[in-house]
Coordinates of C-alpha atoms and ligand atoms in Angstrom, one line a residue:
Chain A
M1 CA 90.1 10.6 182.4
G2 CA 88.5 7.3 180.7
L3 CA 85.2 8.0 182.3
R4 CA 85.0 11.2 180.6
M5 CA 85.2 9.8 177.1
K6 CA 82.7 7.1 177.7
P7 CA 79.9 8.9 179.2
A8 CA 77.8 6.0 178.7
V9 CA 79.6 3.4 180.3
A10 CA 80.5 5.9 183.2
G11 CA 77.0 6.5 183.9
Q12 CA 76.6 2.9 184.5
E13 CA 79.7 2.8 186.4
N14 CA 78.0 5.9 189.0
A15 CA 75.0 3.5 189.1
V16 CA 76.8 0.6 190.4
L17 CA 78.7 2.6 192.8
N18 CA 76.0 4.5 194.3
R19 CA 74.2 0.8 194.8
Q20 CA 77.4 -0.1 197.0
A21 CA 76.9 2.9 199.1
K22 CA 73.9 3.2 201.2
I23 CA 70.5 2.9 199.3
K24 CA 68.1 5.6 200.3
V25 CA 64.8 4.6 201.2
K26 CA 63.2 8.5 201.0
P27 CA 64.3 11.1 198.9
F28 CA 66.0 14.0 200.8
T29 CA 63.6 17.1 200.5
K30 CA 63.2 20.5 201.9
E31 CA 60.4 19.1 203.8
A32 CA 62.8 16.2 205.6
F33 CA 65.3 18.7 206.4
V34 CA 62.7 21.3 208.1
I35 CA 61.2 18.2 210.2
R36 CA 64.4 17.2 211.3
T37 CA 66.0 20.3 212.3
T38 CA 62.8 21.1 214.2
L39 CA 62.9 18.0 216.1
I40 CA 66.9 18.0 216.9
S41 CA 66.3 21.8 218.1
L42 CA 63.8 20.6 220.4
V43 CA 65.5 17.8 221.8
L44 CA 68.3 20.3 222.3
L45 CA 66.1 22.9 224.2
T46 CA 64.8 20.2 226.2
V47 CA 68.3 19.0 227.6
Y48 CA 69.3 22.6 228.0
G49 CA 66.2 23.5 230.0
F50 CA 66.5 20.9 232.5
F51 CA 70.3 21.9 233.3
T52 CA 69.2 25.6 233.6
F53 CA 66.1 25.0 235.7
D54 CA 65.9 26.5 238.9
Y55 CA 65.5 23.5 241.0
K56 CA 65.3 25.4 244.4
D57 CA 67.9 22.8 246.1
A58 CA 65.1 19.8 245.6
S59 CA 67.4 17.0 244.7
L60 CA 65.9 14.7 242.0
V61 CA 66.2 11.4 244.3
G62 CA 64.4 13.4 247.3
G63 CA 61.7 15.1 245.0
T64 CA 60.8 11.6 243.5
L65 CA 60.8 9.8 246.8
S66 CA 58.5 12.5 248.5
M67 CA 56.5 12.4 245.3
L68 CA 56.0 8.6 245.5
R69 CA 55.2 8.9 249.2
N70 CA 52.4 11.4 248.5
F71 CA 51.1 9.0 245.8
G72 CA 51.3 6.4 248.5
V73 CA 49.2 8.4 250.8
M74 CA 46.7 9.4 247.8
F75 CA 46.2 6.0 246.2
F76 CA 46.8 3.7 249.6
E77 CA 44.9 5.7 252.2
P78 CA 42.1 7.0 250.6
H79 CA 39.3 8.5 252.9
F80 CA 36.2 10.6 253.2
S81 CA 36.4 13.3 255.0
H82 CA 34.2 16.5 253.6
F83 CA 31.7 14.5 251.7
T84 CA 30.2 10.9 252.1
F85 CA 30.2 8.0 249.5
W86 CA 26.9 9.0 248.0
E87 CA 27.5 12.7 248.0
A88 CA 30.5 11.8 245.6
V89 CA 28.3 9.7 243.5
Y90 CA 26.0 12.8 243.3
Q91 CA 28.8 15.0 242.6
V92 CA 30.1 12.6 239.9
L93 CA 26.8 12.6 238.1
I94 CA 26.5 16.3 238.1
T95 CA 29.9 16.5 236.4
L96 CA 28.8 13.5 234.2
G97 CA 25.4 15.6 233.6
L98 CA 27.6 18.4 232.3
A99 CA 29.4 16.1 229.9
V100 CA 26.0 14.8 228.5
L101 CA 24.5 18.1 228.2
T102 CA 27.0 19.7 226.3
T103 CA 28.0 16.7 224.1
L104 CA 24.5 16.5 223.4
L105 CA 23.7 20.1 222.6
G106 CA 26.7 20.1 220.4
G107 CA 25.9 17.0 218.8
I108 CA 22.8 18.3 217.6
A109 CA 24.4 21.7 216.2
A110 CA 27.1 20.1 214.9
L111 CA 24.7 17.5 212.8
L112 CA 23.2 20.6 211.2
L113 CA 26.4 22.3 210.6
G114 CA 28.2 19.2 209.3
L115 CA 25.8 18.5 206.6
L116 CA 26.1 22.0 205.6
A117 CA 29.5 22.0 206.0
A118 CA 29.8 18.8 203.8
Q119 CA 30.7 20.0 200.1
N120 CA 28.6 16.7 198.7
L121 CA 25.4 17.8 200.5
T122 CA 25.7 21.6 199.8
N123 CA 27.6 23.6 197.6
K124 CA 31.4 25.0 197.7
T125 CA 30.8 28.4 199.0
V126 CA 28.1 27.0 201.9
S127 CA 30.8 24.4 202.9
N128 CA 33.8 26.6 202.8
I129 CA 32.1 29.1 204.8
V130 CA 30.9 27.1 207.4
K131 CA 34.3 25.3 207.5
G132 CA 36.0 28.3 207.9
V133 CA 33.8 29.3 211.1
I134 CA 34.1 25.9 212.5
A135 CA 37.8 26.1 212.1
F136 CA 38.0 29.5 214.1
I137 CA 35.8 27.8 216.9
R138 CA 38.2 24.8 216.9
A139 CA 41.5 26.8 217.0
V140 CA 40.4 28.4 220.6
P141 CA 40.7 25.9 223.2
T142 CA 37.5 25.2 225.4
V143 CA 38.8 26.8 228.6
L144 CA 39.3 29.6 226.6
W145 CA 35.6 29.6 225.4
V146 CA 34.4 29.1 229.3
L147 CA 36.4 32.5 230.0
I148 CA 35.2 34.2 227.3
F149 CA 31.4 33.3 227.9
A150 CA 32.2 33.9 232.0
V151 CA 32.5 37.6 230.7
A152 CA 28.8 37.5 229.8
A153 CA 27.5 34.9 232.4
G154 CA 29.7 35.2 235.1
L155 CA 32.1 32.3 236.1
G156 CA 30.0 29.2 236.9
S157 CA 27.8 26.3 235.4
V158 CA 26.4 28.5 232.5
A159 CA 29.4 29.7 231.1
A160 CA 31.0 26.4 231.2
V161 CA 28.0 24.7 229.8
I162 CA 28.1 27.3 226.7
G163 CA 31.6 27.4 226.1
M164 CA 32.0 23.4 226.2
T165 CA 29.1 23.2 223.7
F166 CA 30.9 25.5 221.6
H167 CA 33.9 23.8 221.2
S168 CA 32.0 20.7 221.0
V169 CA 30.4 22.0 217.9
G170 CA 33.5 22.9 216.5
Y171 CA 35.0 19.7 216.7
L172 CA 31.9 17.4 216.2
T173 CA 31.1 19.7 212.9
K174 CA 34.4 18.6 211.5
A175 CA 34.0 15.2 212.3
Y176 CA 30.7 14.8 211.2
S177 CA 31.1 16.4 208.0
E178 CA 34.1 14.2 207.2
S179 CA 32.4 11.5 207.5
F180 CA 29.6 12.8 205.2
E181 CA 32.0 13.4 202.2
E182 CA 33.6 10.2 202.7
M183 CA 30.4 8.3 201.9
D184 CA 29.5 6.8 198.4
N185 CA 28.2 9.7 196.3
G186 CA 26.2 7.1 194.2
I187 CA 23.8 6.7 197.0
I188 CA 23.3 10.3 196.9
E189 CA 23.0 10.3 193.3
A190 CA 20.4 7.4 193.2
L191 CA 18.2 8.8 195.4
K192 CA 18.4 12.3 193.6
A193 CA 17.7 10.3 190.3
S194 CA 14.5 9.1 192.0
G195 CA 13.3 12.3 192.7
A196 CA 14.0 12.5 196.3
R197 CA 14.3 15.8 198.5
W198 CA 17.1 16.8 200.1
W199 CA 16.0 16.0 204.0
Q200 CA 14.7 12.5 202.3
I201 CA 18.1 11.8 201.2
I202 CA 19.8 13.1 204.5
F203 CA 17.7 10.8 206.8
Q204 CA 17.2 7.8 204.4
A205 CA 21.0 7.3 203.3
V206 CA 23.3 10.1 204.4
I207 CA 22.7 9.6 208.1
P208 CA 22.8 5.5 207.9
A209 CA 25.6 5.3 205.9
S210 CA 27.7 7.2 208.6
I211 CA 26.0 6.4 211.7
R212 CA 28.8 4.3 212.8
Y213 CA 31.4 7.2 212.8
I214 CA 28.9 10.1 214.1
V215 CA 28.1 7.4 217.2
S216 CA 31.9 7.0 217.7
W217 CA 32.8 10.5 217.3
T218 CA 30.4 11.5 219.7
F219 CA 31.1 9.3 222.2
L220 CA 34.7 10.4 221.9
R221 CA 33.7 13.9 222.4
F222 CA 31.8 12.8 225.3
E223 CA 34.8 11.5 226.9
I224 CA 36.8 14.3 226.3
N225 CA 33.8 16.6 227.6
F226 CA 33.8 14.4 230.6
G227 CA 37.5 15.6 231.4
V228 CA 36.6 18.9 230.6
A229 CA 33.9 19.1 232.9
V230 CA 36.2 17.8 235.7
A231 CA 38.4 20.5 235.3
M232 CA 35.7 23.4 234.7
G233 CA 34.5 21.9 238.3
A234 CA 37.8 23.3 239.9
A235 CA 38.7 26.4 237.1
A236 CA 35.3 27.7 236.3
G237 CA 33.3 26.9 239.4
A238 CA 30.9 24.7 237.3
G239 CA 30.3 22.3 240.4
G240 CA 30.5 18.5 240.3
I241 CA 33.3 16.1 241.4
G242 CA 35.9 18.7 239.9
F243 CA 35.0 21.3 242.4
D244 CA 35.5 18.7 245.2
L245 CA 38.9 18.0 243.7
F246 CA 39.8 21.5 243.5
M247 CA 38.8 22.0 247.2
A248 CA 40.5 19.0 248.7
S249 CA 43.9 19.5 246.9
G250 CA 44.0 23.4 246.7
F251 CA 42.2 24.3 250.0
Y252 CA 42.2 21.7 252.5
F253 CA 45.5 19.8 251.4
D254 CA 43.9 16.6 251.7
L255 CA 45.5 14.1 249.9
R256 CA 43.7 11.0 250.9
E257 CA 40.6 12.7 249.7
V258 CA 42.2 13.5 246.4
G259 CA 42.9 9.8 246.1
T260 CA 39.4 9.1 246.4
I261 CA 38.2 11.4 244.2
T262 CA 41.1 10.5 241.7
Y263 CA 39.5 6.8 242.1
F264 CA 35.9 8.2 241.5
I265 CA 36.9 9.7 238.1
L266 CA 38.8 6.8 236.8
T267 CA 36.1 4.4 237.5
V268 CA 33.6 6.6 235.5
A269 CA 36.3 6.8 232.8
I270 CA 36.6 3.2 232.4
L271 CA 33.1 2.4 232.5
L272 CA 32.8 5.3 229.6
E273 CA 35.5 3.5 227.9
M274 CA 33.9 -0.2 228.0
T275 CA 30.2 1.5 227.0
A276 CA 32.0 3.0 224.1
M277 CA 33.7 -0.2 223.3
R278 CA 30.1 -2.3 223.2
I279 CA 28.2 0.1 221.5
K280 CA 31.0 0.0 218.6
K281 CA 31.1 -3.4 218.6
K282 CA 27.1 -3.7 218.5
L283 CA 27.4 -1.2 215.4
K284 CA 29.9 -3.2 213.3
T285 CA 27.5 -6.2 213.5
A286 CA 24.2 -5.0 213.9
Chain B
M1 CA 3.8 4.0 169.1
T2 CA 4.8 7.2 169.8
A3 CA 8.2 8.7 170.9
L4 CA 8.5 8.9 174.6
L5 CA 12.0 10.3 174.4
E6 CA 13.3 12.8 171.8
V7 CA 16.8 13.7 172.2
K8 CA 17.8 16.8 169.6
D9 CA 21.1 18.4 169.1
V10 CA 22.2 17.8 172.6
S11 CA 25.8 18.7 173.3
K12 CA 27.6 18.8 176.7
Q13 CA 31.0 20.5 177.0
Y14 CA 32.6 20.0 180.4
G15 CA 35.1 22.7 181.5
S16 CA 36.3 24.5 178.2
D17 CA 38.3 21.5 176.3
T18 CA 36.0 18.4 176.8
L19 CA 33.2 18.1 174.6
A20 CA 31.5 14.9 175.9
L21 CA 28.4 15.0 173.6
A22 CA 28.3 16.8 170.0
N23 CA 24.9 17.4 168.9
I24 CA 23.2 14.0 169.6
S25 CA 20.0 13.2 168.1
F26 CA 17.7 10.3 168.3
S27 CA 14.6 9.1 169.6
V28 CA 12.9 6.2 171.6
K29 CA 9.6 4.9 171.3
E30 CA 7.4 3.6 174.2
G31 CA 8.3 0.2 175.2
E32 CA 11.5 -0.2 173.2
F33 CA 14.9 -1.7 174.4
V34 CA 17.5 0.6 173.4
S35 CA 21.2 -0.4 174.2
V36 CA 23.6 2.6 173.9
I37 CA 27.4 1.1 172.9
G38 CA 30.6 2.8 172.7
P39 CA 34.4 2.9 174.0
S40 CA 35.2 3.9 177.3
G41 CA 34.9 7.7 177.5
A42 CA 32.5 7.9 174.4
G43 CA 29.8 9.9 176.5
K44 CA 27.4 7.2 177.3
S45 CA 27.4 8.0 181.0
T46 CA 27.0 11.6 180.4
L47 CA 24.1 11.3 177.5
L48 CA 22.1 8.9 180.2
R49 CA 22.5 11.8 183.1
C50 CA 21.4 14.4 180.8
I51 CA 18.2 12.7 180.1
N52 CA 17.1 13.0 183.9
R53 CA 19.2 16.1 184.4
M54 CA 21.7 14.5 186.9
I55 CA 23.9 16.5 184.5
D56 CA 22.6 19.7 182.4
A57 CA 23.3 19.5 178.8
S58 CA 25.1 22.7 177.5
S59 CA 22.6 22.9 174.7
G60 CA 19.9 21.0 172.7
T61 CA 16.4 19.9 173.5
I62 CA 15.1 17.0 175.3
T63 CA 11.6 15.9 175.4
F64 CA 10.3 13.2 177.7
D65 CA 6.7 12.1 177.9
G66 CA 5.7 15.4 176.3
V67 CA 7.9 17.9 178.7
N68 CA 10.7 19.8 177.7
V69 CA 13.4 18.7 180.4
P70 CA 16.0 21.1 180.0
T71 CA 13.5 24.0 181.1
L72 CA 11.9 22.4 183.9
N73 CA 12.1 24.0 187.5
K74 CA 13.0 22.4 190.6
R75 CA 9.9 21.0 191.4
E76 CA 8.9 19.7 187.9
L77 CA 12.4 18.2 187.9
R78 CA 11.5 15.9 191.0
R79 CA 8.4 14.8 189.2
L80 CA 10.0 13.9 186.2
R81 CA 12.6 12.0 187.7
T82 CA 10.1 10.1 189.3
K83 CA 9.0 8.9 186.3
I84 CA 12.6 7.6 185.3
G85 CA 13.9 4.8 187.2
M86 CA 17.8 4.7 187.5
I87 CA 20.1 1.4 187.8
F88 CA 23.6 1.6 188.3
Q89 CA 26.9 -0.4 187.6
H90 CA 27.6 -0.1 191.4
Y91 CA 24.4 -0.5 192.5
N92 CA 24.1 2.6 194.6
L93 CA 22.3 1.0 197.6
V94 CA 22.6 2.1 201.5
N95 CA 24.5 -1.2 202.6
R96 CA 23.6 -0.7 206.1
L97 CA 19.7 -0.7 205.7
S98 CA 17.7 -3.9 204.8
V99 CA 16.6 -5.0 201.0
M100 CA 13.0 -3.8 202.2
E101 CA 14.1 -0.3 202.9
N102 CA 16.3 0.1 200.0
V103 CA 13.4 -0.8 197.6
L104 CA 11.1 1.4 199.3
H105 CA 13.6 4.4 198.7
G106 CA 12.0 4.4 195.2
R107 CA 8.8 5.8 196.6
L108 CA 10.5 9.0 198.3
G109 CA 9.9 11.0 195.4
F110 CA 6.2 10.6 195.7
K111 CA 6.1 11.4 199.5
S112 CA 5.9 14.3 201.6
T113 CA 9.6 15.4 203.1
V114 CA 8.6 14.4 206.6
A115 CA 7.2 10.7 205.6
G116 CA 9.7 10.2 203.6
A117 CA 12.6 11.4 205.7
L118 CA 11.2 9.0 208.6
G119 CA 10.4 6.0 206.4
I120 CA 6.9 6.2 206.8
Y121 CA 5.2 3.9 203.8
T122 CA 1.9 3.0 203.4
E123 CA 0.5 -0.6 203.2
A124 CA 0.0 -0.3 199.6
E125 CA 3.8 0.9 198.8
K126 CA 4.9 -2.0 201.1
Q127 CA 2.5 -4.4 199.2
Q128 CA 4.0 -3.6 195.9
A129 CA 7.5 -4.0 197.2
V130 CA 6.9 -7.3 198.2
E131 CA 5.3 -8.2 195.0
I132 CA 8.3 -6.4 193.2
L133 CA 10.8 -8.4 195.4
S134 CA 8.9 -11.6 194.4
I135 CA 9.2 -11.0 190.8
L136 CA 13.2 -10.7 191.1
G137 CA 13.5 -13.6 193.2
L138 CA 14.4 -11.7 196.5
S139 CA 11.7 -12.7 198.6
E140 CA 13.8 -14.5 200.9
Q141 CA 16.4 -11.8 201.3
M142 CA 13.7 -9.3 202.0
Y143 CA 15.1 -8.3 205.5
K144 CA 18.6 -9.0 204.8
R145 CA 20.9 -6.1 205.1
C146 CA 22.2 -5.5 201.8
D147 CA 25.9 -5.6 202.7
Q148 CA 25.2 -9.5 202.8
L149 CA 23.8 -10.0 199.0
S150 CA 25.6 -11.0 196.2
G151 CA 26.3 -8.5 193.3
G152 CA 23.6 -10.1 191.3
Q153 CA 21.2 -9.9 194.3
K154 CA 22.2 -6.0 194.8
Q155 CA 21.6 -5.3 191.5
R156 CA 18.2 -6.8 191.6
V157 CA 17.5 -4.7 194.5
G158 CA 18.5 -1.7 192.1
I159 CA 16.0 -2.7 189.8
G160 CA 13.2 -3.2 192.7
R161 CA 13.8 0.1 193.9
A162 CA 13.8 1.6 190.1
L163 CA 10.5 -0.4 189.6
L164 CA 8.8 0.7 192.8
Q165 CA 8.5 4.4 191.3
N166 CA 6.3 2.9 188.6
P167 CA 8.7 4.5 186.2
K168 CA 8.1 5.0 182.4
M169 CA 11.6 4.4 181.6
L170 CA 14.9 2.7 183.0
L171 CA 18.2 4.4 182.3
C172 CA 20.6 1.8 183.2
D173 CA 24.4 2.9 183.2
E174 CA 26.4 0.0 182.5
P175 CA 24.2 -2.5 185.0
I176 CA 26.2 -5.5 184.5
A177 CA 29.7 -4.4 184.3
S178 CA 30.6 -5.6 187.9
L179 CA 28.6 -8.8 187.5
D180 CA 29.9 -12.3 186.4
P181 CA 28.3 -13.6 183.3
N182 CA 25.7 -15.9 184.9
A183 CA 24.6 -13.0 187.2
S184 CA 24.8 -10.9 184.2
K185 CA 22.3 -13.0 182.1
I186 CA 19.7 -13.1 185.2
I187 CA 20.0 -9.1 185.3
M188 CA 19.3 -8.9 181.5
D189 CA 16.5 -11.3 181.4
H190 CA 15.0 -9.3 184.1
L191 CA 15.3 -6.1 182.2
Q192 CA 13.8 -7.8 179.0
N193 CA 11.3 -9.1 180.9
I194 CA 10.2 -5.8 182.3
S195 CA 10.3 -4.4 179.1
S196 CA 8.3 -6.7 177.6
S197 CA 5.8 -7.5 180.2
M198 CA 5.4 -4.3 181.9
G199 CA 5.9 -2.1 178.8
I200 CA 8.6 0.2 180.4
T201 CA 10.8 1.8 178.1
V202 CA 14.5 0.7 178.7
L203 CA 17.6 2.8 177.6
I204 CA 21.0 1.0 178.3
N205 CA 24.7 1.6 178.5
L206 CA 26.3 -1.6 177.7
H207 CA 29.8 -2.6 177.6
Q208 CA 29.4 -5.7 175.9
V209 CA 28.6 -5.9 172.2
E210 CA 27.3 -9.4 172.1
I211 CA 24.7 -8.7 175.0
A212 CA 23.7 -5.7 173.3
L213 CA 22.9 -7.6 169.9
K214 CA 21.0 -10.3 171.9
Y215 CA 18.5 -8.2 173.9
S216 CA 18.2 -5.1 172.2
D217 CA 15.2 -3.9 169.7
R218 CA 17.8 -0.9 168.7
I219 CA 21.4 -0.2 168.8
I220 CA 22.6 3.2 169.0
G221 CA 26.3 3.5 168.9
V222 CA 28.4 6.8 170.3
S223 CA 31.7 7.5 169.4
R224 CA 33.4 10.4 170.8
G225 CA 30.4 12.1 171.7
E226 CA 28.6 11.7 168.6
V227 CA 25.9 8.8 167.4
V228 CA 27.6 6.9 164.6
Y229 CA 24.8 4.2 164.3
N230 CA 21.4 3.9 165.1
G231 CA 19.7 1.0 163.7
S232 CA 18.3 -2.7 164.6
P233 CA 20.8 -5.0 165.9
D234 CA 20.3 -7.4 162.8
K235 CA 21.6 -4.7 160.4
M236 CA 24.7 -4.0 162.3
T237 CA 27.9 -4.9 160.6
N238 CA 31.5 -5.0 161.1
E239 CA 32.1 -1.9 159.5
D240 CA 29.6 -0.3 162.0
I241 CA 31.3 -1.8 164.9
V242 CA 34.7 -0.4 163.4
R243 CA 32.8 2.9 163.4
I244 CA 31.8 2.6 166.8
Y245 CA 35.1 1.1 168.6
G246 CA 37.8 2.4 166.2
S247 CA 40.9 0.8 166.6
E248 CA 39.4 -1.3 169.8
A249 CA 37.3 -3.1 167.4
E250 CA 40.0 -5.7 166.9
T251 CA 40.3 -6.7 170.4
L252 CA 36.4 -7.1 171.0
M253 CA 36.2 -10.3 169.0
I254 CA 32.5 -10.2 168.2
D255 CA 30.2 -12.3 166.0
V256 CA 28.0 -10.4 163.7
G257 CA 26.2 -12.6 161.9
D258 CA 29.0 -15.5 160.0
K259 CA 31.7 -12.7 159.8
D260 CA 34.0 -12.2 162.5
V261 CA 35.4 -9.1 163.6
G262 CA 38.7 -8.9 165.2
D263 CA 39.2 -12.7 164.8
K264 CA 42.7 -12.0 163.6
N265 CA 44.2 -13.5 166.7
A266 CA 41.5 -15.8 167.7
G267 CA 41.9 -17.7 164.4
Ligands
ATP1 N1 32.4 15.5 185.7 C1 33.2 15.4 184.6 N2 34.1 16.4 184.6 C2 34.9 16.7 183.2 N3 34.9 15.7 182.4 C3 33.9 14.8 182.5 C4 33.3 14.5 183.5 N4 32.4 13.3 183.4 C5 32.9 12.6 182.1 N5 33.8 13.6 181.8 C6 34.5 13.2 180.4 O1 33.2 13.2 179.3 C7 33.8 12.2 178.5 C8 32.6 11.5 178.3 O2 32.7 10.8 179.8 P1 31.7 9.5 179.9 O3 31.9 9.1 181.6 O4 30.4 9.7 179.5 O5 32.0 8.3 179.3 P2 31.5 6.9 178.9 O6 31.1 6.4 177.7 O7 30.6 6.8 180.1 O8 32.7 6.1 179.4 P3 32.6 4.6 180.3 O9 32.5 3.5 179.4 O10 34.2 4.6 180.8 O11 32.2 4.5 181.5 C9 35.0 11.6 178.8 O12 36.2 12.2 178.2 C10 35.2 12.2 180.4 O13 36.4 12.2 180.6
MG2 MG1 30.3 5.4 181.9

């Protein structure tokens, strides 16, 4: 009652009361509510899924044990039966070649498209059109692009190269154009004011200013493309180590050979990662 | 001396409600050192950029070196821009490139697309770059990367780049606003030297009135997009400064002759 008669004091008291209750760090918004509901439903669905799986009488313990046993065979007793060491190296090189080729082709096309997509280098219309097309290309997964091109080129290396290149273009164009847009527009303004042409500004300012991003994005895409190239060897018959992996696992059921191949792929992946780190370090200082 | 630059009734409207420049008129003679002063948002940067058409004026005529600027086509505009060097508050250098490469960028407007894009310069151009760097006291920094330079050194590289254009005029948009007093003095002395010994016209936006008074042949005061003072620094009075800066003048604390402006608090 007293509160209603002295609203000013009531407000103060409320504030004090709120202090004593828990202080919220974030306001509770509609957005937060949606995110939380989604997460909780996902958790519930996962739990529900585990209980309703058809396990075909495989017990969790037995299944895990035999999986570990298989892993043991795979990784501790690797051997060569259908190919030699040097043949495996050759196949890895083919897979790497596929990754290099698609990254390179994709990178060159993406550089051009990235320049057109950057709003500070072209105009809004061109930028929006390019960005729209690129977003569409990116939304379709790489494997699907390969399968789409397989309709015309037949399942094989040609479809793999075109499909992988296609998706690389989508990915790299976005990455490049965003690095271009992030650069200091003052530099572009300065060269424009000195009478320089568009291409001169691109080569003398835009690319030098964003070379670090260009290289690291390209390398990241190269690593992705290596993984995809392995998968494409198996799924699209593009050859390389992926095809051997497919044959060893799905055709010969040779776990030991799968282990060998996995070691090969792992080695290359680690080497790639190390090279990438080296290059980035060099770019930072040079 | 004839007028190198003639600005007549120039207006610039941003969107529908911001009138950045309202019927500005003035002229600059060859070799003159002219400062543009005015409060923040007065339209100084806009005015400078209308002259080399980094911004297109909404109306009015601008004549530079006998050509009518607003009607130039793309190619003629590039030619015009090679004759006008521009210097910026934030230097606007390509940090990853060397001092030499940045200075040589001043030649891009004169080169074929391919030679410029690949950064192929003639011996004569490189020779001139070396000479200019030595005038600016940067001989030792020639092959340093620009991100290793101090602010004052960076601005000197910016000046070098503009000078390599062999310009008739320099447009300077607050070239010392990010520098300490020492570096500022070095930059201003270089600009004055350039103006007097090379005969290059200088049009400079400044925040600091004292510096404008000290270095300029003439001062143009801009307030809310209009020219409210146009005359020699000696004739500038407190009233003029109040007219330019409005109520801000009191916080400026400037000495004009023996009268003090805004010394109410300074005592
Ligand atoms: N690109 C733009 N779009 C819309 N309005 C702008 C734009 N650039 C400047 N303006 C407006 O035009 C007016 C003049 O701006 P300008 O940058 O020329 O002022 P200034 O005198 O250089 O100020 P400062 O001393 O702060 O640099 C300001 O009111 C500003 O808000
Ligand atoms: Mg400004």
